[in-house]
Amino acid sequence: MVHFKFPTAYTILFSLIVIMAALTWIIPAGQYDLVHSAELGKDIPVAGTFHYIESNRQGIVDILMAPINGFYDHTTGQANAVDVAVFVLIIGAFIAVATKSGAIDAGIARSISKLEGREKWIIPIIMGLLAIGGTTYGMAEETLAFYAIVIPVMIAAGYDALTGVAIVMVGAGIGVLGSTINPFSTVIAANAAGINFIDGIWLRVFILIAGWAICAGYVMRYAAKVKKDPSSSLVADLKQSNERYFLGQEQAQKVIPELNRQRKLILFVFCLTFVVLIYGVALAGWWMTEMGALFLGSTILIGIIARMNEEDLTTTIVDGAQDLLGVAIIIALARGIVVIMDDGNITPTILHAAEIGVQDMSTFAFINGVYWIEMFMSLVVPSSSGLAVLTMPIMAPLADFAGVDRSLVVTAFQSACGLPNLITPTSGVVMGGLVLGRVSYGIWFKFMWPLLLMLITLVTIVLNVGIFLS
């Protein structure tokens, strides 16, 4: 029997670039009139001003240039992909140097021995911490640094790499889905809708807490099943390979280094780097350049503490960066999809079709329609801030005619744009995380679809209850 093998992330993303280019030959090009918003610092579309323009069909040359242009500053509403790619390469160097020092292995062994019998509680705790990052400042690209920490701990505790990926991606993802004060999602959407971002916050808090409980329970249940029967793991065929890759050697042959003073100091610097990272992003306005500088400085400091000579340190840095080169390429490919759509001017046309679809609906039909439209739009515009600026100026005025509170439209938006970003193949963060965890997209979708149904049900109930309460 021939078994279907799901294509790699690279093939999926490049195929999506080709598909989007083909759609520019089918979907008419369009535009909204734009007006500059001083409050948002961006141009926003004006409702009711959509008009068709001359098509700019994307051809073979555009397809080949899209991943390259994806690296550069483009009208995507996202950070420059070059910055993100460089940050990823520096993370690779940071992890490689820390791992070579033996501190990571020694720290994992000590943690597992102290948590023996209670390892499962690592899951909700870490997911909760990442959810806080997601709900407060939209933690996304920053999570790429956490896979190399969480996955080895999970494997050493008797779970699998998929459990580690789920903890990081779903943990931060449910925080973004339940955004409360996230400036890149809820705040921008509320501003674009002309309301205070505090309006409707309690519904979002409920979605955050209930969503975290559902997600943590789901991941814990899977992890317990894997620990009881390793053959039930969705990545069971990679068990030995993952143990060699993430733990250095096969577990049975592994020699655990001593957690001496030198390695304790390295672990302190290692953990302090992440504390400073969270502070810098959440409170000091840092982004990729500052984050990259932080990890580069910590990499050099760890190398000095580990007493690596110059050749050993630089070779390890280069090898570590090389290990994550594939993730950097993933990011460029994901951005290339948005480049094609923007250059082909088909995103406004898709939005206009959605605008027509929700007109003259009842209150319940309207809010559910907005939720599903925003979910679909987030598949093609994976930037939450970009999607907010694009859709809220259109959907918010329509809510007034439908008799729906604008704050509920913002809640529908942030819940919708958070959900597909747990699985969307157009997101460099999703595809990059899967590459880091050595999990295929097909396996990830198989793992996620029951959880997605639960979260969709949760949000749908909350939105409809919100209609009663408003």
CSV table of C-alpha atoms in Angstrom, one decimal:
chain,number,residue,atom,x,y,z
A,1,MET,CA,0.0,0.0,0.0
A,2,VAL,CA,1.3,3.5,-0.9
A,3,HIS,CA,1.0,5.9,2.0
A,4,PHE,CA,0.5,9.6,1.3
A,5,LYS,CA,3.3,11.7,2.7
A,6,PHE,CA,2.4,15.2,3.6
A,7,PRO,CA,4.7,17.7,1.8
A,8,THR,CA,7.2,19.7,3.7
A,9,ALA,CA,6.6,23.2,5.0
A,10,TYR,CA,8.7,24.7,2.2
A,11,THR,CA,6.6,23.0,-0.5
A,12,ILE,CA,3.3,24.0,1.2
A,13,LEU,CA,4.3,27.7,1.4
A,14,PHE,CA,5.7,27.9,-2.1
A,15,SER,CA,2.6,26.1,-3.4
A,16,LEU,CA,0.5,28.8,-1.7
A,17,ILE,CA,2.5,31.5,-3.4
A,18,VAL,CA,1.7,29.9,-6.8
A,19,ILE,CA,-2.0,29.5,-5.9
A,20,MET,CA,-2.2,33.2,-4.8
A,21,ALA,CA,-0.5,34.3,-8.0
A,22,ALA,CA,-3.1,32.2,-10.0
A,23,LEU,CA,-5.9,33.9,-8.1
A,24,THR,CA,-4.7,37.3,-9.3
A,25,TRP,CA,-5.7,36.2,-12.8
A,26,ILE,CA,-9.2,35.2,-11.6
A,27,ILE,CA,-10.1,37.7,-8.8
A,28,PRO,CA,-10.5,41.3,-10.0
A,29,ALA,CA,-8.2,43.8,-8.5
A,30,GLY,CA,-9.7,46.4,-6.2
A,31,GLN,CA,-9.0,49.2,-3.7
A,32,TYR,CA,-10.6,51.1,-0.9
A,33,ASP,CA,-10.0,54.8,-0.6
A,34,LEU,CA,-7.5,55.3,2.3
A,35,VAL,CA,-7.4,58.0,4.9
A,36,HIS,CA,-4.5,58.5,7.3
A,37,SER,CA,-5.2,57.8,11.0
A,38,ALA,CA,-2.9,59.8,13.2
A,39,GLU,CA,-3.9,57.7,16.2
A,40,LEU,CA,-2.9,54.5,14.5
A,41,GLY,CA,-0.1,56.0,12.4
A,42,LYS,CA,-1.3,54.1,9.3
A,43,ASP,CA,-3.6,54.5,6.4
A,44,ILE,CA,-7.0,52.9,6.9
A,45,PRO,CA,-9.7,52.0,4.4
A,46,VAL,CA,-12.9,53.9,4.2
A,47,ALA,CA,-16.1,51.9,4.3
A,48,GLY,CA,-18.2,52.1,1.1
A,49,THR,CA,-15.4,53.3,-1.1
A,50,PHE,CA,-14.4,50.1,-2.7
A,51,HIS,CA,-13.7,50.3,-6.4
A,52,TYR,CA,-12.2,48.0,-9.0
A,53,ILE,CA,-8.8,48.9,-10.6
A,54,GLU,CA,-6.7,47.6,-13.4
A,55,SER,CA,-5.5,44.1,-12.6
A,56,ASN,CA,-1.8,43.5,-11.8
A,57,ARG,CA,-1.6,39.8,-12.6
A,58,GLN,CA,1.3,38.0,-11.0
A,59,GLY,CA,3.4,35.8,-13.3
A,60,ILE,CA,6.4,33.4,-13.0
A,61,VAL,CA,8.9,36.1,-12.3
A,62,ASP,CA,6.7,37.6,-9.5
A,63,ILE,CA,6.4,34.1,-8.0
A,64,LEU,CA,10.1,33.6,-8.0
A,65,MET,CA,10.7,37.1,-6.6
A,66,ALA,CA,8.0,36.8,-3.9
A,67,PRO,CA,10.2,34.9,-1.3
A,68,ILE,CA,13.0,37.3,-1.9
A,69,ASN,CA,10.7,40.4,-1.5
A,70,GLY,CA,9.3,38.7,1.5
A,71,PHE,CA,12.6,39.4,3.3
A,72,TYR,CA,12.3,43.1,2.7
A,73,ASP,CA,10.1,45.7,4.2
A,74,HIS,CA,6.8,45.3,2.4
A,75,THR,CA,3.2,46.5,3.0
A,76,THR,CA,2.3,43.5,5.1
A,77,GLY,CA,1.6,45.1,8.4
A,78,GLN,CA,4.3,42.9,9.9
A,79,ALA,CA,7.9,43.2,11.0
A,80,ASN,CA,10.6,43.2,8.4
A,81,ALA,CA,11.3,39.5,7.7
A,82,VAL,CA,15.1,40.2,7.5
A,83,ASP,CA,14.9,41.2,11.2
A,84,VAL,CA,13.0,38.1,12.2
A,85,ALA,CA,15.3,35.8,10.2
A,86,VAL,CA,18.4,37.2,11.7
A,87,PHE,CA,16.9,36.9,15.1
A,88,VAL,CA,16.2,33.2,14.5
A,89,LEU,CA,19.8,32.6,13.4
A,90,ILE,CA,21.1,34.3,16.5
A,91,ILE,CA,18.8,32.1,18.6
A,92,GLY,CA,20.3,29.0,16.9
A,93,ALA,CA,23.8,30.2,17.9
A,94,PHE,CA,22.6,31.0,21.5
A,95,ILE,CA,21.1,27.5,21.9
A,96,ALA,CA,24.1,25.8,20.4
A,97,VAL,CA,26.7,27.5,22.6
A,98,ALA,CA,24.5,26.9,25.8
A,99,THR,CA,24.0,23.2,24.8
A,100,LYS,CA,27.7,22.6,24.1
A,101,SER,CA,28.6,23.9,27.6
A,102,GLY,CA,26.7,20.9,29.0
A,103,ALA,CA,24.5,23.3,31.2
A,104,ILE,CA,21.3,22.5,29.3
A,105,ASP,CA,21.6,18.7,29.8
A,106,ALA,CA,22.6,19.1,33.4
A,107,GLY,CA,19.7,21.5,34.1
A,108,ILE,CA,17.2,19.3,32.4
A,109,ALA,CA,18.3,16.2,34.3
A,110,ARG,CA,18.1,18.1,37.7
A,111,SER,CA,14.7,19.5,36.9
A,112,ILE,CA,13.3,16.1,35.9
A,113,SER,CA,14.7,14.4,39.0
A,114,LYS,CA,13.1,17.1,41.3
A,115,LEU,CA,9.7,16.9,39.5
A,116,GLU,CA,9.6,13.1,39.3
A,117,GLY,CA,6.0,12.0,39.4
A,118,ARG,CA,4.8,15.6,38.9
A,119,GLU,CA,6.1,16.3,35.4
A,120,LYS,CA,2.6,16.8,34.0
A,121,TRP,CA,2.2,20.1,35.9
A,122,ILE,CA,5.0,21.7,33.9
A,123,ILE,CA,2.5,21.8,31.0
A,124,PRO,CA,-0.3,24.1,32.4
A,125,ILE,CA,2.3,26.3,34.1
A,126,ILE,CA,4.4,27.0,31.0
A,127,MET,CA,1.3,27.3,28.8
A,128,GLY,CA,-0.1,29.8,31.4
A,129,LEU,CA,3.0,31.9,31.3
A,130,LEU,CA,3.1,32.0,27.5
A,131,ALA,CA,-0.6,32.8,27.4
A,132,ILE,CA,0.1,35.8,29.6
A,133,GLY,CA,2.7,36.9,27.0
A,134,GLY,CA,0.1,36.3,24.2
A,135,THR,CA,-2.7,38.2,25.9
A,136,THR,CA,-0.6,41.2,26.9
A,137,TYR,CA,1.7,41.8,24.0
A,138,GLY,CA,0.9,39.3,21.3
A,139,MET,CA,3.8,36.9,21.8
A,140,ALA,CA,4.5,35.3,18.4
A,141,GLU,CA,8.0,35.5,16.9
A,142,GLU,CA,9.5,35.5,20.4
A,143,THR,CA,8.2,32.0,21.0
A,144,LEU,CA,10.7,30.6,18.5
A,145,ALA,CA,13.4,30.9,21.2
A,146,PHE,CA,11.4,28.7,23.6
A,147,TYR,CA,11.2,25.5,21.6
A,148,ALA,CA,14.8,24.5,22.2
A,149,ILE,CA,14.1,24.7,26.0
A,150,VAL,CA,10.7,23.1,26.3
A,151,ILE,CA,11.0,20.2,23.8
A,152,PRO,CA,14.1,18.6,25.4
A,153,VAL,CA,12.5,18.8,28.8
A,154,MET,CA,9.3,17.1,27.6
A,155,ILE,CA,11.3,14.3,25.8
A,156,ALA,CA,13.4,13.8,28.9
A,157,ALA,CA,10.2,13.6,31.0
A,158,GLY,CA,8.9,10.8,28.9
A,159,TYR,CA,6.7,12.7,26.5
A,160,ASP,CA,7.4,13.6,22.9
A,161,ALA,CA,8.5,16.5,20.7
A,162,LEU,CA,4.9,17.2,19.7
A,163,THR,CA,4.0,17.8,23.3
A,164,GLY,CA,6.8,20.4,23.5
A,165,VAL,CA,5.6,22.1,20.3
A,166,ALA,CA,2.0,22.2,21.6
A,167,ILE,CA,3.0,23.7,24.9
A,168,VAL,CA,4.7,26.6,23.2
A,169,MET,CA,2.5,27.2,20.2
A,170,VAL,CA,-0.8,26.6,21.8
A,171,GLY,CA,0.2,28.3,25.0
A,172,ALA,CA,1.1,31.6,23.3
A,173,GLY,CA,-1.7,31.1,20.8
A,174,ILE,CA,-4.5,30.9,23.3
A,175,GLY,CA,-3.2,34.1,24.8
A,176,VAL,CA,-3.4,35.8,21.5
A,177,LEU,CA,-6.8,34.3,20.8
A,178,GLY,CA,-7.9,35.7,24.3
A,179,SER,CA,-6.2,39.0,23.8
A,180,THR,CA,-7.1,41.4,26.6
A,181,ILE,CA,-4.6,44.3,26.3
A,182,ASN,CA,-2.6,43.1,23.4
A,183,PRO,CA,-1.6,46.3,21.6
A,184,PHE,CA,-1.0,44.6,18.3
A,185,SER,CA,-4.5,43.0,18.1
A,186,THR,CA,-7.2,44.2,20.5
A,187,VAL,CA,-5.9,47.8,21.1
A,188,ILE,CA,-5.3,48.5,17.3
A,189,ALA,CA,-8.7,46.9,16.4
A,190,ALA,CA,-10.5,48.9,19.1
A,191,ASN,CA,-8.9,52.1,17.9
A,192,ALA,CA,-9.7,51.3,14.3
A,193,ALA,CA,-13.3,50.6,15.4
A,194,GLY,CA,-13.5,53.9,17.2
A,195,ILE,CA,-14.0,52.5,20.8
A,196,ASN,CA,-12.0,52.1,24.0
A,197,PHE,CA,-10.1,48.8,24.1
A,198,ILE,CA,-11.4,48.2,27.6
A,199,ASP,CA,-15.0,47.9,26.3
A,200,GLY,CA,-16.0,44.3,26.3
A,201,ILE,CA,-12.8,43.2,28.1
A,202,TRP,CA,-14.6,40.8,30.5
A,203,LEU,CA,-15.8,38.6,27.6
A,204,ARG,CA,-12.2,38.4,26.4
A,205,VAL,CA,-10.9,37.6,29.9
A,206,PHE,CA,-13.4,34.7,30.0
A,207,ILE,CA,-12.3,33.5,26.6
A,208,LEU,CA,-8.7,33.6,27.8
A,209,ILE,CA,-9.2,31.7,31.1
A,210,ALA,CA,-11.6,29.1,29.6
A,211,GLY,CA,-9.5,28.7,26.5
A,212,TRP,CA,-6.3,28.2,28.6
A,213,ALA,CA,-8.1,25.5,30.7
A,214,ILE,CA,-9.3,23.7,27.6
A,215,CYS,CA,-5.9,23.8,25.8
A,216,ALA,CA,-3.9,22.8,28.9
A,217,GLY,CA,-6.3,19.9,29.6
A,218,TYR,CA,-6.1,18.8,25.9
A,219,VAL,CA,-2.3,18.8,25.8
A,220,MET,CA,-2.0,17.1,29.3
A,221,ARG,CA,-4.4,14.4,28.1
A,222,TYR,CA,-2.3,13.7,25.0
A,223,ALA,CA,1.0,13.8,27.0
A,224,ALA,CA,-0.3,11.3,29.6
A,225,LYS,CA,-1.3,9.0,26.8
A,226,VAL,CA,2.2,9.2,25.2
A,227,LYS,CA,3.9,8.6,28.5
A,228,LYS,CA,1.8,5.5,29.2
A,229,ASP,CA,2.2,4.1,25.7
A,230,PRO,CA,5.0,5.7,23.6
A,231,SER,CA,3.7,4.0,20.5
A,232,SER,CA,0.5,6.2,20.7
A,233,SER,CA,2.6,9.3,19.9
A,234,LEU,CA,1.8,10.9,16.6
A,235,VAL,CA,5.6,11.2,16.1
A,236,ALA,CA,6.4,7.7,17.4
A,237,ASP,CA,8.4,6.9,14.3
A,238,LEU,CA,10.8,9.8,15.2
A,239,LYS,CA,11.3,8.8,18.8
A,240,GLN,CA,14.9,7.7,18.7
A,241,SER,CA,15.8,10.3,16.1
A,242,ASN,CA,14.3,13.1,18.3
A,243,GLU,CA,16.1,11.8,21.4
A,244,ARG,CA,19.4,12.0,19.5
A,245,TYR,CA,18.6,15.4,18.1
A,246,PHE,CA,17.1,17.1,21.1
A,247,LEU,CA,19.1,15.3,23.9
A,248,GLY,CA,22.4,14.9,22.1
A,249,GLN,CA,22.4,11.1,22.1
A,250,GLU,CA,20.0,8.2,22.6
A,251,GLN,CA,18.7,8.4,26.1
A,252,ALA,CA,20.1,5.0,27.1
A,253,GLN,CA,23.6,6.0,26.2
A,254,LYS,CA,23.4,9.6,27.5
A,255,VAL,CA,26.0,10.7,30.0
A,256,ILE,CA,24.6,13.5,32.1
A,257,PRO,CA,27.2,16.2,32.8
A,258,GLU,CA,27.6,17.4,36.4
A,259,LEU,CA,25.6,20.5,37.4
A,260,ASN,CA,28.7,22.3,38.8
A,261,ARG,CA,29.1,26.0,39.7
A,262,GLN,CA,30.1,26.9,36.1
A,263,ARG,CA,27.0,25.3,34.6
A,264,LYS,CA,24.7,26.8,37.2
A,265,LEU,CA,26.1,30.3,36.3
A,266,ILE,CA,25.5,29.5,32.6
A,267,LEU,CA,21.9,28.4,33.3
A,268,PHE,CA,21.4,31.6,35.3
A,269,VAL,CA,22.5,33.7,32.3
A,270,PHE,CA,20.4,31.5,30.0
A,271,CYS,CA,17.2,32.0,32.0
A,272,LEU,CA,17.9,35.7,32.8
A,273,THR,CA,18.1,36.3,29.0
A,274,PHE,CA,14.5,35.3,28.6
A,275,VAL,CA,13.4,37.4,31.6
A,276,VAL,CA,15.1,40.4,30.1
A,277,LEU,CA,13.5,39.5,26.7
A,278,ILE,CA,10.0,39.6,28.1
A,279,TYR,CA,10.7,42.8,30.0
A,280,GLY,CA,12.1,44.5,26.9
A,281,VAL,CA,9.3,43.5,24.6
A,282,ALA,CA,6.5,44.1,27.0
A,283,LEU,CA,7.7,47.3,28.7
A,284,ALA,CA,10.7,48.8,26.9
A,285,GLY,CA,9.4,48.7,23.3
A,286,TRP,CA,12.0,46.3,22.0
A,287,TRP,CA,11.7,44.5,18.7
A,288,MET,CA,13.9,42.2,16.7
A,289,THR,CA,17.1,44.3,16.6
A,290,GLU,CA,17.2,44.7,20.4
A,291,MET,CA,16.2,41.1,21.0
A,292,GLY,CA,18.9,39.9,18.6
A,293,ALA,CA,21.5,42.0,20.4
A,294,LEU,CA,20.4,40.6,23.7
A,295,PHE,CA,20.8,37.0,22.6
A,296,LEU,CA,24.1,37.7,20.8
A,297,GLY,CA,25.5,39.3,24.0
A,298,SER,CA,24.3,36.3,26.1
A,299,THR,CA,25.8,33.9,23.6
A,300,ILE,CA,29.3,35.5,23.9
A,301,LEU,CA,28.9,35.7,27.7
A,302,ILE,CA,28.0,32.0,28.0
A,303,GLY,CA,31.0,31.1,25.7
A,304,ILE,CA,33.3,33.0,28.0
A,305,ILE,CA,31.9,31.4,31.2
A,306,ALA,CA,32.2,28.0,29.6
A,307,ARG,CA,35.9,28.8,28.8
A,308,MET,CA,35.5,28.1,25.1
A,309,ASN,CA,38.5,29.2,23.0
A,310,GLU,CA,37.9,31.6,20.1
A,311,GLU,CA,37.8,29.0,17.4
A,312,ASP,CA,35.5,26.7,19.3
A,313,LEU,CA,33.1,29.5,20.1
A,314,THR,CA,32.8,30.9,16.6
A,315,THR,CA,32.5,27.5,15.0
A,316,THR,CA,29.6,26.6,17.4
A,317,ILE,CA,27.9,29.9,16.7
A,318,VAL,CA,28.0,29.3,12.9
A,319,ASP,CA,26.9,25.7,13.3
A,320,GLY,CA,24.0,26.8,15.5
A,321,ALA,CA,22.9,29.5,13.1
A,322,GLN,CA,23.1,26.9,10.3
A,323,ASP,CA,20.7,24.6,12.2
A,324,LEU,CA,17.9,27.2,12.1
A,325,LEU,CA,18.6,28.4,8.5
A,326,GLY,CA,15.5,26.5,7.4
A,327,VAL,CA,13.3,28.5,9.7
A,328,ALA,CA,14.6,31.7,8.3
A,329,ILE,CA,13.7,30.5,4.8
A,330,ILE,CA,10.2,29.5,6.1
A,331,ILE,CA,9.6,33.1,7.3
A,332,ALA,CA,10.5,34.5,3.9
A,333,LEU,CA,8.2,32.1,2.1
A,334,ALA,CA,5.3,32.9,4.4
A,335,ARG,CA,5.8,36.6,3.8
A,336,GLY,CA,6.0,36.0,0.0
A,337,ILE,CA,2.3,34.9,0.0
A,338,VAL,CA,1.3,38.3,1.4
A,339,VAL,CA,3.6,40.1,-1.1
A,340,ILE,CA,1.8,38.3,-4.0
A,341,MET,CA,-1.6,39.2,-2.7
A,342,ASP,CA,-0.8,42.8,-2.0
A,343,ASP,CA,1.0,43.3,-5.4
A,344,GLY,CA,-2.0,41.7,-7.1
A,345,ASN,CA,-4.5,43.9,-5.2
A,346,ILE,CA,-6.9,41.0,-4.5
A,347,THR,CA,-7.0,41.4,-0.7
A,348,PRO,CA,-9.4,44.4,-0.8
A,349,THR,CA,-11.6,42.5,-3.3
A,350,ILE,CA,-11.9,39.6,-0.9
A,351,LEU,CA,-12.7,42.0,1.9
A,352,HIS,CA,-15.4,43.7,-0.2
A,353,ALA,CA,-17.1,40.4,-0.9
A,354,ALA,CA,-17.2,39.8,2.9
A,355,GLU,CA,-18.6,43.3,3.5
A,356,ILE,CA,-21.5,42.6,1.1
A,357,GLY,CA,-22.1,39.2,2.7
A,358,VAL,CA,-22.8,40.5,6.2
A,359,GLN,CA,-25.1,43.4,5.2
A,360,ASP,CA,-28.8,43.1,6.2
A,361,MET,CA,-28.2,40.2,8.6
A,362,SER,CA,-29.8,39.8,12.0
A,363,THR,CA,-27.7,40.5,15.1
A,364,PHE,CA,-26.9,36.8,15.8
A,365,ALA,CA,-26.2,36.1,12.1
A,366,PHE,CA,-24.1,39.3,11.8
A,367,ILE,CA,-21.7,38.6,14.8
A,368,ASN,CA,-21.2,34.9,13.7
A,369,GLY,CA,-20.7,36.1,10.1
A,370,VAL,CA,-18.0,38.6,11.2
A,371,TYR,CA,-16.3,35.8,13.3
A,372,TRP,CA,-16.1,33.5,10.3
A,373,ILE,CA,-15.1,36.2,7.9
A,374,GLU,CA,-12.3,37.4,10.2
A,375,MET,CA,-11.2,33.8,10.6
A,376,PHE,CA,-10.9,33.4,6.8
A,377,MET,CA,-9.2,36.7,6.3
A,378,SER,CA,-6.6,35.8,8.9
A,379,LEU,CA,-5.6,32.9,6.8
A,380,VAL,CA,-4.6,35.3,4.0
A,381,VAL,CA,-3.5,38.2,6.3
A,382,PRO,CA,-1.6,36.4,9.2
A,383,SER,CA,-0.6,39.8,10.8
A,384,SER,CA,-3.2,40.6,13.5
A,385,SER,CA,-2.3,44.4,13.4
A,386,GLY,CA,-2.5,44.4,9.6
A,387,LEU,CA,-5.8,42.6,9.6
A,388,ALA,CA,-7.2,45.0,12.3
A,389,VAL,CA,-6.4,48.0,10.2
A,390,LEU,CA,-7.7,46.4,7.1
A,391,THR,CA,-11.1,45.1,8.4
A,392,MET,CA,-12.2,47.0,11.4
A,393,PRO,CA,-12.9,50.3,9.6
A,394,ILE,CA,-15.2,48.3,7.4
A,395,MET,CA,-16.9,46.0,9.9
A,396,ALA,CA,-17.4,48.4,12.8
A,397,PRO,CA,-19.7,50.8,10.9
A,398,LEU,CA,-21.7,47.8,9.6
A,399,ALA,CA,-22.2,46.7,13.2
A,400,ASP,CA,-24.1,49.9,13.9
A,401,PHE,CA,-26.6,49.1,11.2
A,402,ALA,CA,-27.0,45.5,12.5
A,403,GLY,CA,-27.6,46.7,16.1
A,404,VAL,CA,-24.4,45.0,17.4
A,405,ASP,CA,-22.1,46.7,19.9
A,406,ARG,CA,-18.7,47.5,18.3
A,407,SER,CA,-16.9,46.0,21.2
A,408,LEU,CA,-18.4,42.6,20.4
A,409,VAL,CA,-17.1,43.0,16.8
A,410,VAL,CA,-13.6,43.6,18.2
A,411,THR,CA,-13.9,40.5,20.4
A,412,ALA,CA,-15.0,38.5,17.3
A,413,PHE,CA,-12.0,39.8,15.4
A,414,GLN,CA,-9.4,39.0,18.0
A,415,SER,CA,-10.8,35.6,18.7
A,416,ALA,CA,-11.0,34.8,15.0
A,417,CYS,CA,-7.5,36.0,14.1
A,418,GLY,CA,-6.0,34.1,17.0
A,419,LEU,CA,-7.6,30.8,16.1
A,420,PRO,CA,-6.2,30.2,12.5
A,421,ASN,CA,-2.8,31.4,13.7
A,422,LEU,CA,-2.5,28.1,15.6
A,423,ILE,CA,-2.6,26.2,12.3
A,424,THR,CA,-2.4,28.6,9.3
A,425,PRO,CA,0.3,27.5,6.8
A,426,THR,CA,0.7,31.2,5.8
A,427,SER,CA,2.2,32.0,9.3
A,428,GLY,CA,6.0,31.9,9.5
A,429,VAL,CA,5.7,31.5,13.3
A,430,VAL,CA,3.5,28.3,12.9
A,431,MET,CA,5.6,26.8,10.2
A,432,GLY,CA,8.9,27.8,11.8
A,433,GLY,CA,7.8,26.3,15.1
A,434,LEU,CA,6.9,23.0,13.4
A,435,VAL,CA,10.3,22.9,11.7
A,436,LEU,CA,12.0,23.5,15.0
A,437,GLY,CA,10.0,20.7,16.6
A,438,ARG,CA,10.5,18.4,13.6
A,439,VAL,CA,6.7,18.0,13.3
A,440,SER,CA,5.1,17.8,9.9
A,441,TYR,CA,2.2,20.1,9.1
A,442,GLY,CA,-0.1,17.0,8.5
A,443,ILE,CA,0.7,15.6,11.9
A,444,TRP,CA,0.1,19.0,13.5
A,445,PHE,CA,-3.3,19.5,11.8
A,446,LYS,CA,-4.3,15.9,12.9
A,447,PHE,CA,-3.3,16.9,16.5
A,448,MET,CA,-5.1,20.3,16.5
A,449,TRP,CA,-8.4,19.8,14.7
A,450,PRO,CA,-10.3,18.5,17.8
A,451,LEU,CA,-9.0,21.3,19.9
A,452,LEU,CA,-9.9,23.8,17.2
A,453,LEU,CA,-13.5,22.6,17.3
A,454,MET,CA,-13.6,23.1,21.0
A,455,LEU,CA,-12.2,26.6,20.8
A,456,ILE,CA,-14.6,27.6,18.0
A,457,THR,CA,-17.5,26.3,20.1
A,458,LEU,CA,-16.3,28.3,23.1
A,459,VAL,CA,-16.0,31.5,21.2
A,460,THR,CA,-19.3,31.1,19.3
A,461,ILE,CA,-21.1,30.6,22.7
A,462,VAL,CA,-19.4,33.7,24.2
A,463,LEU,CA,-20.2,35.9,21.2
A,464,ASN,CA,-23.9,34.8,21.2
A,465,VAL,CA,-24.2,35.4,24.9
A,466,GLY,CA,-22.6,38.8,24.3
A,467,ILE,CA,-25.5,39.7,22.1
A,468,PHE,CA,-27.9,39.0,25.0
A,469,LEU,CA,-25.8,41.0,27.4
A,470,SER,CA,-25.3,44.0,25.1
